[in-house]
XYZ file of C-alpha atoms in Angstrom:
458
model
C 26.933 -20.733 2.534
C 26.260 -17.418 3.964
C 23.707 -16.643 1.783
C 23.518 -13.067 3.238
C 26.648 -12.228 1.708
C 25.496 -12.695 -1.498
C 24.074 -9.507 -1.887
C 23.204 -6.150 -0.235
C 19.504 -7.237 -0.380
C 19.778 -10.717 1.345
C 21.935 -9.239 3.871
C 19.502 -6.527 4.929
C 16.763 -9.251 5.464
C 15.370 -9.591 9.110
C 14.813 -13.190 8.074
C 18.137 -16.148 9.178
C 17.724 -17.920 5.377
C 17.605 -21.038 6.683
C 17.377 -23.292 4.136
C 13.858 -25.289 4.005
C 13.922 -29.298 4.276
C 15.614 -30.882 1.096
C 13.913 -33.483 -0.854
C 14.243 -36.891 0.736
C 12.862 -39.633 -1.789
C 10.677 -39.984 -5.100
C 7.777 -38.058 -5.191
C 4.594 -37.342 -7.733
C 3.121 -33.915 -8.597
C 0.758 -32.250 -10.946
C 3.377 -29.630 -12.045
C 7.112 -29.855 -10.927
C 8.911 -26.568 -11.278
C 12.832 -26.360 -11.209
C 13.975 -23.174 -9.699
C 12.891 -20.976 -7.013
C 13.499 -17.289 -8.490
C 10.873 -15.109 -9.617
C 9.768 -17.621 -12.447
C 9.339 -20.249 -10.793
C 7.665 -18.975 -7.602
C 5.326 -16.675 -10.149
C 4.298 -19.527 -11.969
C 3.377 -21.546 -8.951
C 1.549 -18.641 -7.705
C -0.864 -18.221 -10.324
C -1.406 -22.099 -10.789
C -2.055 -22.106 -7.055
C -4.724 -19.222 -7.220
C -6.271 -20.880 -10.882
C -6.622 -24.626 -9.174
C -5.989 -25.215 -5.668
C -6.562 -29.068 -6.237
C -2.981 -28.696 -7.902
C -0.122 -30.521 -6.582
C 2.866 -28.079 -7.349
C 6.461 -28.889 -6.285
C 9.245 -26.243 -6.663
C 13.204 -27.655 -6.573
C 15.715 -25.065 -5.584
C 19.351 -25.890 -5.547
C 20.185 -23.471 -2.747
C 17.564 -21.016 -1.243
C 14.592 -19.051 -2.636
C 16.085 -15.792 -4.117
C 19.820 -17.384 -4.569
C 19.795 -16.213 -8.187
C 19.435 -13.524 -10.091
C 16.000 -12.906 -7.965
C 17.752 -11.850 -4.792
C 20.700 -9.866 -6.344
C 19.351 -7.574 -8.983
C 18.920 -3.948 -9.430
C 15.093 -3.555 -7.868
C 13.383 -2.784 -11.281
C 10.081 -3.905 -11.590
C 9.574 -2.437 -15.095
C 8.043 -2.705 -18.322
C 11.232 -3.018 -19.822
C 11.306 -6.379 -22.745
C 14.713 -7.455 -24.092
C 13.549 -7.366 -27.760
C 12.710 -3.585 -28.475
C 9.342 -2.638 -29.661
C 10.411 -1.649 -33.399
C 12.298 -4.845 -33.175
C 8.877 -6.919 -32.190
C 7.237 -4.629 -34.964
C 9.718 -5.814 -37.642
C 9.290 -9.576 -36.656
C 5.790 -10.122 -35.795
C 4.002 -6.815 -36.868
C 2.314 -3.354 -35.028
C 0.017 -5.078 -33.375
C 1.157 -7.859 -31.786
C 4.264 -6.223 -30.900
C 1.818 -3.191 -28.928
C 0.290 -5.961 -27.435
C 3.121 -7.376 -25.943
C 4.123 -4.079 -24.854
C 0.965 -3.263 -23.223
C 1.272 -6.658 -21.404
C 4.257 -5.548 -20.130
C 3.166 -2.287 -18.703
C 0.240 -3.880 -17.069
C 2.538 -6.248 -15.623
C 4.180 -3.736 -13.190
C 0.582 -3.000 -12.139
C -0.159 -6.633 -11.474
C 2.686 -6.976 -9.399
C 1.954 -4.049 -7.519
C -1.396 -5.473 -6.613
C -0.261 -8.990 -5.578
C 2.664 -6.932 -3.126
C -0.632 -5.549 -1.755
C -2.905 -8.353 -1.475
C -0.171 -10.765 -0.315
C 0.882 -8.324 2.425
C 4.703 -8.313 0.707
C 6.683 -5.911 2.706
C 9.371 -5.315 -0.065
C 9.477 -1.524 -0.341
C 7.516 -1.400 -3.430
C 7.439 2.439 -5.002
C 5.927 3.045 -8.600
C 8.246 6.269 -9.466
C 8.810 5.596 -12.952
C 12.412 5.351 -14.775
C 14.402 8.502 -15.776
C 16.860 7.774 -18.487
C 19.471 10.699 -18.389
C 21.204 12.189 -21.730
C 23.984 13.727 -20.674
C 25.631 14.456 -24.111
C 24.245 15.520 -27.163
C 24.982 12.295 -28.979
C 22.516 10.621 -25.932
C 20.256 13.406 -26.299
C 19.832 12.321 -29.783
C 18.768 8.681 -28.924
C 16.352 9.727 -26.309
C 14.759 11.641 -28.848
C 14.698 8.628 -31.272
C 13.300 6.572 -28.414
C 10.209 8.683 -27.839
C 9.673 9.023 -31.751
C 9.863 5.334 -32.192
C 7.338 4.651 -29.245
C 4.876 7.072 -30.460
C 5.350 6.247 -34.076
C 4.599 2.094 -32.854
C 1.549 3.199 -30.853
C 2.273 3.859 -27.205
C 0.549 6.634 -25.613
C 2.377 10.105 -25.103
C 2.495 9.593 -21.332
C 3.938 5.942 -21.734
C 7.399 7.875 -22.510
C 7.619 11.260 -22.274
C 10.898 13.524 -23.672
C 12.453 15.673 -21.047
C 14.504 18.896 -21.283
C 17.357 19.672 -19.171
C 15.558 20.976 -16.273
C 13.033 18.401 -16.099
C 15.635 15.683 -15.992
C 17.419 17.298 -13.147
C 14.218 17.859 -11.616
C 13.903 13.962 -11.196
C 17.793 12.994 -10.728
C 20.121 15.871 -10.694
C 23.094 14.002 -11.921
C 26.118 16.281 -13.563
C 25.940 17.690 -16.630
C 22.079 16.453 -17.651
C 21.049 17.926 -20.881
C 17.721 15.919 -21.050
C 16.144 12.368 -20.641
C 12.713 10.206 -21.123
C 10.620 9.157 -18.307
C 8.647 6.380 -18.084
C 5.965 5.574 -15.250
C 6.096 1.994 -16.119
C 8.514 1.194 -13.332
C 8.711 0.413 -9.264
C 11.577 0.175 -7.144
C 11.423 -2.674 -5.101
C 13.828 -4.568 -2.494
C 14.045 -7.555 -4.887
C 14.968 -10.295 -1.860
C 11.999 -8.996 -0.087
C 9.644 -9.609 -3.188
C 10.903 -13.186 -3.911
C 11.303 -14.377 0.048
C 7.553 -12.558 0.453
C 6.556 -14.629 -2.673
C 7.763 -18.056 -1.528
C 6.066 -17.659 1.508
C 2.923 -16.683 -0.156
C 3.015 -19.574 -2.544
C 3.517 -22.001 0.532
C 0.322 -20.761 2.011
C -1.618 -21.476 -0.919
C -0.169 -25.119 -0.654
C 3.082 -25.359 -2.872
C 5.774 -27.413 -1.374
C 9.263 -25.801 -1.817
C 12.380 -27.995 -1.412
C 15.923 -26.386 -1.152
C 19.299 -27.293 -0.774
C 17.945 -29.821 -3.851
C 20.217 -29.775 -6.877
C 18.146 -30.958 -10.067
C 20.619 -32.974 -12.168
C 18.351 -33.736 -15.181
C 15.260 -32.465 -16.733
C 13.086 -34.983 -18.747
C 9.636 -35.657 -20.041
C 7.748 -36.443 -16.947
C 10.466 -36.162 -14.326
C 12.838 -33.728 -12.791
C 15.538 -35.667 -11.185
C 17.944 -35.432 -8.177
C 20.426 -36.768 -6.223
C 17.635 -37.560 -3.200
C 14.917 -38.652 -5.679
C 12.891 -38.126 -8.767
C 9.737 -35.942 -8.907
C 7.455 -37.142 -11.387
C 4.881 -35.090 -13.246
C 3.182 -34.789 -16.104
C 4.389 -30.896 -16.638
C 8.359 -29.805 -15.871
C 8.944 -26.065 -16.077
C 12.245 -24.984 -16.443
C 12.553 -21.255 -14.458
C 16.608 -21.715 -14.343
C 17.445 -18.600 -16.069
C 21.434 -17.693 -15.744
C 22.057 -21.115 -14.347
C 20.443 -23.421 -17.266
C 23.381 -24.203 -18.876
C 24.307 -26.549 -16.227
C 21.426 -28.518 -16.828
C 22.300 -31.805 -19.316
C 21.207 -30.495 -22.890
C 21.052 -27.006 -22.061
C 24.717 -25.986 -22.380
C 24.027 -23.563 -25.392
C 20.420 -22.549 -24.747
C 21.512 -19.412 -23.079
C 24.689 -17.504 -21.876
C 25.294 -16.542 -18.452
C 26.649 -13.436 -18.530
C 27.478 -11.428 -15.406
C 26.068 -7.775 -13.776
C 27.340 -6.471 -10.903
C 26.547 -4.017 -8.350
C 27.447 -1.645 -5.269
C 25.372 -0.161 -2.688
C 26.245 3.135 -0.705
C 26.020 4.251 3.117
C 22.616 5.235 3.643
C 22.941 8.788 2.788
C 22.104 12.268 4.518
C 18.900 14.240 3.591
C 21.119 17.149 2.423
C 22.544 14.477 -0.079
C 19.716 13.387 -1.561
C 18.384 16.852 -2.008
C 21.026 17.543 -4.467
C 20.581 14.237 -5.979
C 16.843 13.857 -6.300
C 15.242 10.611 -6.927
C 12.340 11.860 -4.506
C 9.768 9.722 -6.231
C 12.428 6.613 -5.945
C 12.729 6.665 -9.384
C 15.016 4.554 -11.058
C 17.574 5.900 -13.034
C 19.984 4.886 -16.160
C 21.700 6.832 -19.073
C 21.925 6.346 -22.924
C 25.363 5.116 -23.130
C 25.589 1.653 -24.607
C 27.126 -0.200 -21.694
C 24.162 -0.621 -19.215
C 24.280 0.837 -15.724
C 21.150 1.206 -13.637
C 20.397 2.439 -10.077
C 17.926 3.456 -7.176
C 17.245 5.293 -4.460
C 16.662 2.246 -1.683
C 14.074 2.909 1.039
C 16.879 3.014 3.666
C 18.283 5.794 1.565
C 20.990 4.257 -0.005
C 22.010 4.309 -3.998
C 22.223 0.756 -5.366
C 23.917 0.916 -8.711
C 24.763 -1.467 -10.926
C 25.717 -2.307 -14.968
C 27.575 -4.453 -17.159
C 31.195 -5.070 -17.675
C 31.833 -8.025 -16.433
C 33.589 -10.601 -18.787
C 31.638 -13.906 -20.112
C 33.369 -16.962 -18.917
C 34.686 -19.619 -21.180
C 32.030 -22.431 -21.449
C 29.004 -20.657 -19.668
C 30.522 -21.439 -16.551
C 29.193 -20.106 -13.389
C 30.832 -19.922 -10.231
C 30.524 -17.772 -7.004
C 34.140 -16.719 -7.729
C 32.743 -14.712 -10.725
C 30.556 -12.748 -8.566
C 32.889 -10.333 -7.483
C 35.059 -8.316 -10.247
C 37.007 -5.367 -8.318
C 37.861 -3.896 -11.773
C 34.231 -3.712 -12.323
C 33.332 -2.556 -8.801
C 36.331 0.165 -9.224
C 34.471 1.333 -12.634
C 30.824 1.200 -11.019
C 32.478 3.103 -8.056
C 34.175 5.952 -10.582
C 30.622 6.421 -12.422
C 28.559 6.792 -9.725
C 31.180 9.658 -8.701
C 31.061 11.328 -12.047
C 27.111 11.008 -11.973
C 26.761 12.480 -8.523
C 29.787 14.495 -7.850
C 27.953 15.395 -4.237
C 28.956 11.753 -2.992
C 32.656 13.286 -3.127
C 36.210 11.735 -4.362
C 35.725 8.550 -2.245
C 32.179 7.122 -2.619
C 31.112 5.746 0.220
C 30.065 1.845 -0.763
C 29.373 -0.406 1.953
C 28.314 -3.431 -0.570
C 29.409 -5.164 -3.447
C 27.971 -8.400 -5.226
C 26.847 -9.755 -8.731
C 25.413 -12.694 -10.269
C 24.579 -14.154 -13.945
C 21.615 -13.283 -16.010
C 20.858 -15.219 -19.120
C 20.955 -13.832 -22.595
C 19.526 -16.129 -25.456
C 21.336 -16.185 -28.725
C 18.708 -13.962 -30.420
C 18.391 -11.561 -27.154
C 14.554 -12.713 -27.320
C 13.044 -13.600 -23.795
C 10.744 -16.689 -24.470
C 7.831 -18.738 -22.272
C 6.173 -21.877 -23.844
C 5.136 -25.246 -23.255
C 5.792 -28.495 -25.581
C 2.450 -30.384 -24.629
C 3.747 -33.545 -26.322
C 6.517 -33.625 -23.365
C 4.853 -31.598 -21.003
C 8.370 -29.450 -20.932
C 7.944 -26.095 -20.049
C 10.273 -23.024 -19.711
C 10.521 -19.006 -19.025
C 13.694 -17.313 -19.205
C 16.084 -14.881 -21.411
C 15.154 -12.152 -19.888
C 18.717 -10.142 -20.152
C 18.279 -8.641 -16.826
C 14.962 -7.244 -16.996
C 13.546 -10.658 -15.416
C 11.848 -8.706 -12.355
C 8.952 -7.790 -13.981
C 9.015 -9.956 -17.007
C 9.068 -13.077 -14.632
C 5.651 -12.386 -13.536
C 4.219 -12.004 -16.926
C 5.870 -15.312 -17.724
C 4.383 -16.981 -14.513
C 0.967 -15.832 -15.571
C 1.683 -17.201 -19.213
C 2.557 -20.430 -18.020
C -0.299 -21.138 -15.933
C -2.483 -20.569 -18.320
C -0.481 -22.493 -20.803
C -0.230 -25.261 -18.554
C -3.850 -25.334 -17.664
C -4.897 -25.356 -21.541
C -6.343 -21.830 -21.090
C -6.532 -19.895 -24.214
C -5.982 -16.643 -23.762
C -4.630 -12.700 -24.369
C -1.555 -13.836 -22.715
C -0.981 -17.155 -24.016
C -1.338 -15.161 -27.702
C 1.398 -13.024 -27.501
C 4.253 -13.084 -29.872
C 7.020 -14.177 -27.602
C 5.066 -17.664 -26.567
C 6.858 -20.447 -27.811
C 9.320 -18.916 -29.400
C 12.617 -21.082 -29.837
C 16.137 -18.929 -29.996
C 18.688 -20.294 -32.032
C 21.375 -22.335 -29.653
C 24.420 -20.014 -28.934
C 27.454 -21.119 -31.218
C 29.913 -23.490 -29.549
C 32.960 -22.605 -27.962
C 35.561 -20.942 -28.473
C 32.874 -18.854 -30.874
C 30.742 -18.119 -28.069
C 33.513 -16.819 -25.781
C 34.854 -14.515 -28.597
C 31.534 -13.129 -30.007
C 30.078 -12.333 -26.231
C 33.236 -10.750 -24.932
C 34.061 -8.987 -28.494
C 30.342 -6.908 -28.308
C 31.067 -6.384 -24.721
C 34.545 -4.590 -25.464
C 32.526 -3.058 -29.190
C 30.065 -1.257 -26.416
C 32.891 0.298 -24.158
C 34.904 1.302 -27.135
C 31.681 3.170 -28.569
C 30.956 5.003 -25.539
C 34.327 6.109 -25.473
C 34.720 7.393 -28.933
C 31.351 9.035 -28.593
C 32.825 11.272 -25.551
C 35.868 12.307 -27.952
C 34.393 12.923 -31.542
C 30.682 13.931 -30.170
C 28.875 11.808 -32.915
C 27.014 8.568 -32.921
C 29.039 4.967 -33.033
C 28.278 3.384 -36.171
C 29.841 0.171 -35.159
C 27.536 0.124 -31.871
C 24.283 0.765 -34.327
C 25.451 -2.102 -36.498
C 25.699 -4.238 -33.657
C 22.455 -3.323 -32.149
C 21.020 -4.118 -35.135
C 22.660 -7.634 -35.626
C 21.205 -8.108 -32.170
C 17.443 -7.471 -33.238
C 17.325 -3.982 -31.087
């Protein structure tokens, strides 16, 4: 497999992506982690920092960063899949606020580790601007700021922008306003995950690549090459989780696809903005996301690819020409300066993990020693770091502010069996598209989309 072809990010690395040695027989460890993405590697990192005597083994089916960690939009953000108001309704105001504050701190923590470990990942904490390009979207922006402040966030945590202020950050077509939060950094995600893998190896962690795990059970991770026995087994497999026995309905793997432009000239950037490399989106229902890369490209992505029956994951699903065409069209609508033929150089995609209640979680079953983290719904660059720190405390039996957060040991319900799962996920996606189209025509908010968001607990 040519790993460089999986994303622009992996293609731009200055390393050959040669797999590390595979497991070659049975082994013993204190902690075995399944998955060498952000979640698995952050967990290994904080365990190794806290207790250098621990024997930590990471098992990876392909290479470190093969999954979402090497293909995402490069937002190290404080976004959490469950909104602050929804968290407050479920757990109360103070636990919800503690969860959001922990996410804010997570952005700073990732930046600290990047600097301390010398990980060159184009880190720039420029914040996020979310644009409002219609009156309906502007109403959602106002509501988001009001809700954030009502639930205890500081005014600077989420700021309402007028049209001039929003355009000064991101001069997209038809901007009427928006919001800005400082709690996000643009990163080169593949450099981050590959650098993190080297950092954990320097601390004594063993990573076996090209080692697929076929079963996870109490006390062991099973592979075709041998069994790794450990008192604690961590499942850190996100969108690839349904392939494991017993996990078929744990998360739904939903695809997110991206495009990247050729490097753009400075005169083009002078008209687009993003001078501080702010990450950007807007207040439509179907999620879009973008960043200005360190080498002067626009990396831009969005939802829209279908959910595949039976929670199937396949390299063939990483590329959906219809979605790439739509992303190119939307990018041209946002920034007409790109011209009628947006200069796209790379297209790619991959699966992310969505729990049935849209709630990310982290936990440890002390009776079995089985631990897990995931369900990030695409917000995993930052959230995985918080998961890794939390798992390190849970595994070591340390009670902390992190282990008291409301997502700890949350158990999401299982997804419905097929064909109900396929019908529900794809119907929801279609509803979001139709809601955006209806709002563009009528200029009024979509009641069906609002109802669907409430159903998801947003």
